[in-house]
Coordinates of C-alpha atoms in Angstrom, one line a residue:
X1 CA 0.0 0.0 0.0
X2 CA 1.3 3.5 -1.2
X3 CA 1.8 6.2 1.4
X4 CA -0.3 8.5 -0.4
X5 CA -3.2 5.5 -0.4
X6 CA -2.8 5.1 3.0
X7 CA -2.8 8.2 4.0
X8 CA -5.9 9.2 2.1
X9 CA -8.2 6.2 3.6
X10 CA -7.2 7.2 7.1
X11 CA -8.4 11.0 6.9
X12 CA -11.2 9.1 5.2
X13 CA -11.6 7.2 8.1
X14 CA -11.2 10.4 10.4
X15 CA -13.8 12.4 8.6
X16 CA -16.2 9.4 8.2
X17 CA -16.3 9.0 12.1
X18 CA -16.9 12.7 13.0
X19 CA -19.6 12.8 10.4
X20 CA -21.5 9.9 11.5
X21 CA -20.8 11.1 15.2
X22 CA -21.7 14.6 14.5
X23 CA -25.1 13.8 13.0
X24 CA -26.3 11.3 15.2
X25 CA -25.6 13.2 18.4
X26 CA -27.8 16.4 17.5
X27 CA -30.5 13.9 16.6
X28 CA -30.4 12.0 19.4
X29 CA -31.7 15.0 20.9
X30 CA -34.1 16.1 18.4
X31 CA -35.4 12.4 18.9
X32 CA -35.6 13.0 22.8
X33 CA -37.5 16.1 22.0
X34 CA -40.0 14.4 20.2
X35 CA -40.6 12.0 23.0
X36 CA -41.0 14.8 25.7
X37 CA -38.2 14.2 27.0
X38 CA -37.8 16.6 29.8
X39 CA -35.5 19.3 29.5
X40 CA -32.7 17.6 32.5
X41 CA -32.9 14.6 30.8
X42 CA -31.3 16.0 27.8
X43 CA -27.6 16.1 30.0
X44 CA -28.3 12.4 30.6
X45 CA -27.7 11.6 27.1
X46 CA -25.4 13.7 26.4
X47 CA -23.7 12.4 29.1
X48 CA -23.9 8.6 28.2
X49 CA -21.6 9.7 25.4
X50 CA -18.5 11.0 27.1
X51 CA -19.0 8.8 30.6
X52 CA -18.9 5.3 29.6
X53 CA -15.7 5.8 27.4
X54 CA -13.7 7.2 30.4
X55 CA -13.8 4.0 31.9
X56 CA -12.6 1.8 28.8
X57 CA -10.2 5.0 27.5
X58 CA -7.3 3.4 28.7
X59 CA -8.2 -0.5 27.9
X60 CA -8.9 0.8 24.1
X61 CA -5.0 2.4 23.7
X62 CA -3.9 -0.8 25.5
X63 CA -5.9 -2.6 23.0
X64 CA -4.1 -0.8 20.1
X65 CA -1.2 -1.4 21.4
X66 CA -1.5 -4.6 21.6
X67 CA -3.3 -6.0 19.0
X68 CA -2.8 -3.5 15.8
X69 CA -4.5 -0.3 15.3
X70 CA -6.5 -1.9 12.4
X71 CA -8.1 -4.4 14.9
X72 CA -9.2 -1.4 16.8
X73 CA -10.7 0.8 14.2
X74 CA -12.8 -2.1 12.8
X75 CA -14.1 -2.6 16.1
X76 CA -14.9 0.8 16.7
X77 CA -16.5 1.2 13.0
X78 CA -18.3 -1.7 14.3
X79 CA -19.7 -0.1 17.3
X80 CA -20.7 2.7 15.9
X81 CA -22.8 0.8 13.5
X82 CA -24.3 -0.7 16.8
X83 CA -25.0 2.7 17.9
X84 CA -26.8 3.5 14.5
X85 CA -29.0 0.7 14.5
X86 CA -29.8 0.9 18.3
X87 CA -31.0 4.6 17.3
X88 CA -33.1 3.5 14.4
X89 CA -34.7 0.0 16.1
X90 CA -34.5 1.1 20.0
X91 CA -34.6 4.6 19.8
X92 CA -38.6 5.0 20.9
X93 CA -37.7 4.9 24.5
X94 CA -35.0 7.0 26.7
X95 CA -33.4 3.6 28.1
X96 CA -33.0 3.2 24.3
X97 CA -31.8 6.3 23.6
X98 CA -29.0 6.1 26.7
X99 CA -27.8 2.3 25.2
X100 CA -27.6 4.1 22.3
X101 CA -25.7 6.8 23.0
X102 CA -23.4 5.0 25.3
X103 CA -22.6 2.6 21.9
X104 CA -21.8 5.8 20.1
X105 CA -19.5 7.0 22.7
X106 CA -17.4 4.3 23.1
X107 CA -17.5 3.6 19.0
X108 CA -15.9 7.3 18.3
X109 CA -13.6 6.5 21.4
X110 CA -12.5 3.0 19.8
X111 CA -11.7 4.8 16.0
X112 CA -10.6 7.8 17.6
X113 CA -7.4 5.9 19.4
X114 CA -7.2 3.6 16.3
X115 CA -6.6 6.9 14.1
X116 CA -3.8 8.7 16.2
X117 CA -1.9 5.4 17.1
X118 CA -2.0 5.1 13.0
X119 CA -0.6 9.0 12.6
X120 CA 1.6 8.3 15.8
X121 CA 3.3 4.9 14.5
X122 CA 3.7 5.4 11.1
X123 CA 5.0 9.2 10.5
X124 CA 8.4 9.7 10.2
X125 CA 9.8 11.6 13.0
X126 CA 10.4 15.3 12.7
X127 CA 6.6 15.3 10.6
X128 CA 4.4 14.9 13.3
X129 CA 3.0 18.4 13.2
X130 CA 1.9 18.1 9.7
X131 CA 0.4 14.6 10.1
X132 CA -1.7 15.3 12.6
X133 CA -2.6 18.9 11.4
X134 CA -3.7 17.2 8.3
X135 CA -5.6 14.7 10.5
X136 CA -6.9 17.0 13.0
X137 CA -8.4 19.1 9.8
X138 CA -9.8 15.8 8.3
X139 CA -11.6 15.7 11.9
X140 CA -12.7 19.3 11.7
X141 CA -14.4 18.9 7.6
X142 CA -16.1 15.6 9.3
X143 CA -17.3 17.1 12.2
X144 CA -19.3 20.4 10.0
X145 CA -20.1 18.0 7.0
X146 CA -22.0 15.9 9.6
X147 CA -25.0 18.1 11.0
X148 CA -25.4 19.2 7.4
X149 CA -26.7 15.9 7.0
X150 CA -29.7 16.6 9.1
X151 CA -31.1 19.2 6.5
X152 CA -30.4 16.8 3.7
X153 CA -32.2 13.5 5.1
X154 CA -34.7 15.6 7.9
X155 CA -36.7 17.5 6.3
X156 CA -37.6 20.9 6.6
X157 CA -39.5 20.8 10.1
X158 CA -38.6 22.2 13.3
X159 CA -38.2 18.4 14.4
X160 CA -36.2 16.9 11.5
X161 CA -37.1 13.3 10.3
X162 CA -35.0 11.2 12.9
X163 CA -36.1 7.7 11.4
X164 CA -34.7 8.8 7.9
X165 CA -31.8 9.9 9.5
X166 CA -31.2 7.0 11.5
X167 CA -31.6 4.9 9.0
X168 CA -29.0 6.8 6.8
X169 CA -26.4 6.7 9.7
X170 CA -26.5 2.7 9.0
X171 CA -24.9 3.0 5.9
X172 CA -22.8 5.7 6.6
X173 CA -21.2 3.1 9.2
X174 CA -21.1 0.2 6.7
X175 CA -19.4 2.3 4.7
X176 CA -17.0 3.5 7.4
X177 CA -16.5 -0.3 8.1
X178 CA -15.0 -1.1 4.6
X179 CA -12.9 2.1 5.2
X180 CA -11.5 0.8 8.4
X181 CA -10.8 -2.8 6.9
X182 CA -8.5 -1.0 4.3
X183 CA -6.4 1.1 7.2
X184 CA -3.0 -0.8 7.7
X185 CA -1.4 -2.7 10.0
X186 CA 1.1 -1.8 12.0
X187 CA 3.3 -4.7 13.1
X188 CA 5.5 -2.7 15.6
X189 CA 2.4 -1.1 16.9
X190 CA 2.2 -4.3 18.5
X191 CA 5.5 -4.7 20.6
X192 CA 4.8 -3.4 24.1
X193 CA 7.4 -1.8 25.9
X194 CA 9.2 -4.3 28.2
X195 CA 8.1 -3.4 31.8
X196 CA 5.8 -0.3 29.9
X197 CA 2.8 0.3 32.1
X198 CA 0.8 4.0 33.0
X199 CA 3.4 4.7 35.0
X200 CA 6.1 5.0 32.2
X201 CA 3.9 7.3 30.5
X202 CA 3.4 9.7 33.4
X203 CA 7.0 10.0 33.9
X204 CA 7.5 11.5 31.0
X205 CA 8.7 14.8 31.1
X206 CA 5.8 17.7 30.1
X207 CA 3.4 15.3 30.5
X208 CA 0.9 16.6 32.7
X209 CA 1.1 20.3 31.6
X210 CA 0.6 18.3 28.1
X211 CA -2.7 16.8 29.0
X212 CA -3.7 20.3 30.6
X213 CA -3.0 22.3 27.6
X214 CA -5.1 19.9 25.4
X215 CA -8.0 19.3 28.3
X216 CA -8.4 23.0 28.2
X217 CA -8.4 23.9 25.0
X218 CA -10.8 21.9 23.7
X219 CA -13.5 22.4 27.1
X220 CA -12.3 26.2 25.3
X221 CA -13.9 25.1 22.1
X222 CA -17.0 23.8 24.0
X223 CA -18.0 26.7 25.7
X224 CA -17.6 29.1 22.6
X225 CA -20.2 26.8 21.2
X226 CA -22.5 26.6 24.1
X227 CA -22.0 30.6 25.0
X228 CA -21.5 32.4 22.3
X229 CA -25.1 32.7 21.4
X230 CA -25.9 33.8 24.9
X231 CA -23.5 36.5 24.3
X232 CA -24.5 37.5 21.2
X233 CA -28.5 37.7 22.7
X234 CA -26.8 40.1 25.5
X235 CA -24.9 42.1 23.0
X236 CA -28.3 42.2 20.7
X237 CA -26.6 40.4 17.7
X238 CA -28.6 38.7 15.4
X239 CA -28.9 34.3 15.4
X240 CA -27.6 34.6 11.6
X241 CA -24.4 37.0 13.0
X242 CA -23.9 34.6 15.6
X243 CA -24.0 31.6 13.6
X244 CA -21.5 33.7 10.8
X245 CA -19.5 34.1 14.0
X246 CA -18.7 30.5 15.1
X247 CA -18.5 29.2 10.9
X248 CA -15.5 31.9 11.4
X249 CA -14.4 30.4 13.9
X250 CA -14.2 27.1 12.4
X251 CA -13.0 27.8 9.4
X252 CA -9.7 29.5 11.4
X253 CA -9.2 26.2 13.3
X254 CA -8.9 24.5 10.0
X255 CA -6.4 26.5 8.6
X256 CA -4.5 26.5 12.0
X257 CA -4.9 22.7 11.3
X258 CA -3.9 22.4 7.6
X259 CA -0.9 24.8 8.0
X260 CA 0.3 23.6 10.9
X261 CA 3.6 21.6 10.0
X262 CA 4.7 24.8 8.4
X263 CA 4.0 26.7 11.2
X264 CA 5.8 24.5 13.6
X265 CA 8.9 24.5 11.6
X266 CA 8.9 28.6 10.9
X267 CA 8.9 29.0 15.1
X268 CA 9.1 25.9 16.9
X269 CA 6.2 23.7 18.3
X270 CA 6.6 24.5 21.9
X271 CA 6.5 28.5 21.4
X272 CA 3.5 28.0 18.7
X273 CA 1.8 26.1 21.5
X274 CA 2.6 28.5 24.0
X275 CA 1.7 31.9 21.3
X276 CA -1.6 29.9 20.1
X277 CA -3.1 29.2 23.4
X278 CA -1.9 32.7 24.9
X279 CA -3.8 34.4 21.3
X280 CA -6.7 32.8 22.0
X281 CA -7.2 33.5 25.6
X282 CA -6.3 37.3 25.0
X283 CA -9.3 37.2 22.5
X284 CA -11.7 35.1 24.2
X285 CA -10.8 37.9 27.2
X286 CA -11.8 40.8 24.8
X287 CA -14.8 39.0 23.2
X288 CA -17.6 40.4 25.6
X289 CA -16.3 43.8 25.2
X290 CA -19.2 45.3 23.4
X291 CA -17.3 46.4 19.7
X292 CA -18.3 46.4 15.9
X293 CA -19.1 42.9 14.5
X294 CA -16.0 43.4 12.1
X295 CA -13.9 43.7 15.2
X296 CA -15.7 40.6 16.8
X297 CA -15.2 38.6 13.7
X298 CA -11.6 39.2 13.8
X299 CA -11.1 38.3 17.4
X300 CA -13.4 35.0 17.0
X301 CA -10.8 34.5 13.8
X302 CA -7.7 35.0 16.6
X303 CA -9.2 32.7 18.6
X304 CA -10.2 29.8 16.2
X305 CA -7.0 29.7 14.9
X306 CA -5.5 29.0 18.2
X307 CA -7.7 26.8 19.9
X308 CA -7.3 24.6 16.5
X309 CA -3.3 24.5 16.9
X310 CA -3.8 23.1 20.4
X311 CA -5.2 20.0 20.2
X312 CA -2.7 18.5 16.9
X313 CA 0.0 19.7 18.5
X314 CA -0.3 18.1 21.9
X315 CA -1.2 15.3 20.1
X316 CA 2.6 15.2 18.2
X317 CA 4.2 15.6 21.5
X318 CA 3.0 13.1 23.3
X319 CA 3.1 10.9 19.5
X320 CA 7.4 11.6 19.8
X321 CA 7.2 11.7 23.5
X322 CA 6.1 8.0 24.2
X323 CA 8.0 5.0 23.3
X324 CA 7.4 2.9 20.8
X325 CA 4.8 0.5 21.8
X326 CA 3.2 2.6 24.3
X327 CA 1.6 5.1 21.7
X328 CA -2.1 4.0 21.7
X329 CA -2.0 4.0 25.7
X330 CA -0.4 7.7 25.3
X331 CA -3.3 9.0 23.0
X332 CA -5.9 7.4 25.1
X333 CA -4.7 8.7 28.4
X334 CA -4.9 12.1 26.2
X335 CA -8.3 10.9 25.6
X336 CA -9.1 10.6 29.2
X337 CA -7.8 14.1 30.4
X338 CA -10.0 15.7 27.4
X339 CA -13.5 14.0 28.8
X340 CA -12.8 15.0 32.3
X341 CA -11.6 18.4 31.1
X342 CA -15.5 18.7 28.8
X343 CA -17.3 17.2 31.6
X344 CA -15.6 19.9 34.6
X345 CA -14.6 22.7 33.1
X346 CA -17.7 24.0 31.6
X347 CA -19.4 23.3 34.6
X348 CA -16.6 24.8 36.9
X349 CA -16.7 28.0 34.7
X350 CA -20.6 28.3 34.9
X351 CA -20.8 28.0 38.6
X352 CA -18.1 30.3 39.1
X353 CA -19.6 32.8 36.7
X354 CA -22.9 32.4 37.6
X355 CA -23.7 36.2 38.6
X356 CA -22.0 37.5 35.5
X357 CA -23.9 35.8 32.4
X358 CA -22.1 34.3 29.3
X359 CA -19.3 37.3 29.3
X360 CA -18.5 35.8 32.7
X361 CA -18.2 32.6 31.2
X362 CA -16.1 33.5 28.3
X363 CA -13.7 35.3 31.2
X364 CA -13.4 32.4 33.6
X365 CA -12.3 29.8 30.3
X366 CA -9.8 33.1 28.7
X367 CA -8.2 33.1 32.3
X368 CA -8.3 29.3 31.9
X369 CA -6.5 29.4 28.3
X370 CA -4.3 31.8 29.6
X371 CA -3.0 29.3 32.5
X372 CA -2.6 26.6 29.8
X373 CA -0.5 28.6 27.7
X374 CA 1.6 29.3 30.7
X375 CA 2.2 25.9 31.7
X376 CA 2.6 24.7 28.0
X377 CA 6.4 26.6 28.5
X378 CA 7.4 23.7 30.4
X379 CA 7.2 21.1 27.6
X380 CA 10.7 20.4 26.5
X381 CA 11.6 22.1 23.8
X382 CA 12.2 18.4 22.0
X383 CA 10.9 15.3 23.0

């Protein structure tokens, strides 16, 4: 198998996961909606997604590890399919719903640590940074192609057609099946470290202010989705600004993404780690400050482009940082800090900013980034 082949079915294989995750997640809801669900529910499900792959996170990179990377993307491919047709044939009642979701969860969890133990065993050293932008931007396309699938199969309702889209998320996972059958195998992805255990890994030096960086960033990205359109009905912006706002700030996370070997070569990882997260906490800081939308625009543009640096380029540390062997574990324990960081920080930011509204939220996470980008200065220069 060519390079170029191989590297084309795994950012297929990326993109195909987010899409499948990305469109089944939203209508999960919309499903729960249309079986009054009540409103506290809703966290329920959304949290059978991110809880039940905390506690098989690590078993999944030792899995990797251990039996090929292949192996584990087929099974995850696998599970996801599970987790499409549990929607479409169990998805009339919550308990279904939950089962569902919780398949879903640990399906995206199994590919996820399939596809960076791929990137992280099979790019030559000193290209890490432009592997995983390019993978990390194959992520990105996946996970905005995906809700556009609910306006293509639902319908033009208020409640899209969840059966039709259920239905299509089947054979968007057969497909994504065959896709993972074609990744390759990596035969030295399967020699453990003599003696290598969690405790190897969490010697390594940088590690932890590595797993905080990444944790924070993306909670970061999180709660500029979930806030930004209470800020914009403070500041008396419009839905369709608001929405123009956060495809901005996609769109500069992407080209963070897709430039990012370049970047890392012109001024070193560590300081573009350090700059990127530092960039965007200055502009989440200055983002309630009421100011023309031109100005806005250009901040939520600052602040995309470093919140999409963060998470690739943590990800090439640790990939250069961990021995050989030990890679999947590395990028699962990753894994493990980003879940607890989604599940605590946005609620640790809204409690703390309770009496101040969204701006207070979008201060608490700036002050947050800003800590991050601090504490990225003690990676090593060079793993």
């Amino acid at each position: 198998m060519s390079t170029r082949y191989r590297h084309a079915v795994l950012l297929a294989h990326s993109a195909g996961t987010q899409v499948i995750t990305f469109v089944l997640r939203p209508t999960m809801s919309y499903r729960a909606i249309e079986l009054d669900v009540p409103p506290a529910l809703l966290g329920v499900l959304g949290a059978s997604f991110a809880l039940a792959p905390l506690l098989v996170a690590l078993p999944a990179g030792h899995a990797a590890d251990r039996y090929g990377e292949r192996r584990m993307a087929v099974a995850g491919a696998v599970l996801l399919a599970g987790a499409a047709v549990a929607f479409a044939t169990l998805g009339h009642a919550v308990v279904g719903l939950v089962a569902a979701g919780v398949l879903l969860g640990t399906g995206h969890l199994g590919s996820v640590i399939a596809q960076q133990a791929l990137v992280a065993n099979t790019t030559e050293q000193g290209r890490h940074d432009t592997a995983f932008g390019h993978y990390a931007f194959a992520a990105s396309l996946g996970q905005a192609a995906g809700p556009l699938l609910i306006t293509a199969f639902g319908g033009r309702g208020a409640i899209p057609d969840t059966g039709r889209i259920f239905a299509a998320s089947c054979g968007l996972a057969v497909l994504l099946i065959g896709l993972a059958v074609l990744l390759p195998s990596h035969q030295a992805g399967r020699a453990a470290v003599e003696g290598g255990d969690l405790r190897t890994l969490l010697r390594l030096p940088g590690l932890l202010h590595a797993l905080l960086t990444s944790c924070v960033v993306l909670a970061a990205v999180d709660i500029t989705l979930t806030y930004l359109p209470a800020l914009g009905t403070e500041l008396g912006l419009t839905a369709s600004a608001v929405g123009l706002l956060l495809t901005l700030r996609g769109l500069a996370s992407m080209a963070s993404r897709l430039f990012l070997g370049r970047l890392a070569q012109a001024v070193g990882r560590r300081r573009l780690l350090v700059v990127s997260t530092l960039g965007a906490a200055v502009a989440m800081l200055l983002t309630p400050v009421p100011m023309p939308l031109w100005t806005l625009a250009a901040l939520l543009a600052v602040a995309g482009f470093g919140l999409g640096a963060g998470q690739p380029l943590t990800m090439s540390w640790l990939a250069e940082s961990a021995p050989p062997g030990m890679r999947g574990r590395a990028m699962s324990l990753r894994l493990v800090g980003n879940r607890t960081g989604q599940l605590v920080i946005p609620g640790a930011a809204g409690l703390m900013a309770a009496g101040l509204g969204a701006a207070g939220v979008l201060l608490v996470t700036a002050l947050s980034l800003g800590w991050a980008g601090v504490a990225a200065r003690r990676l090593p220069v060079d793993p």
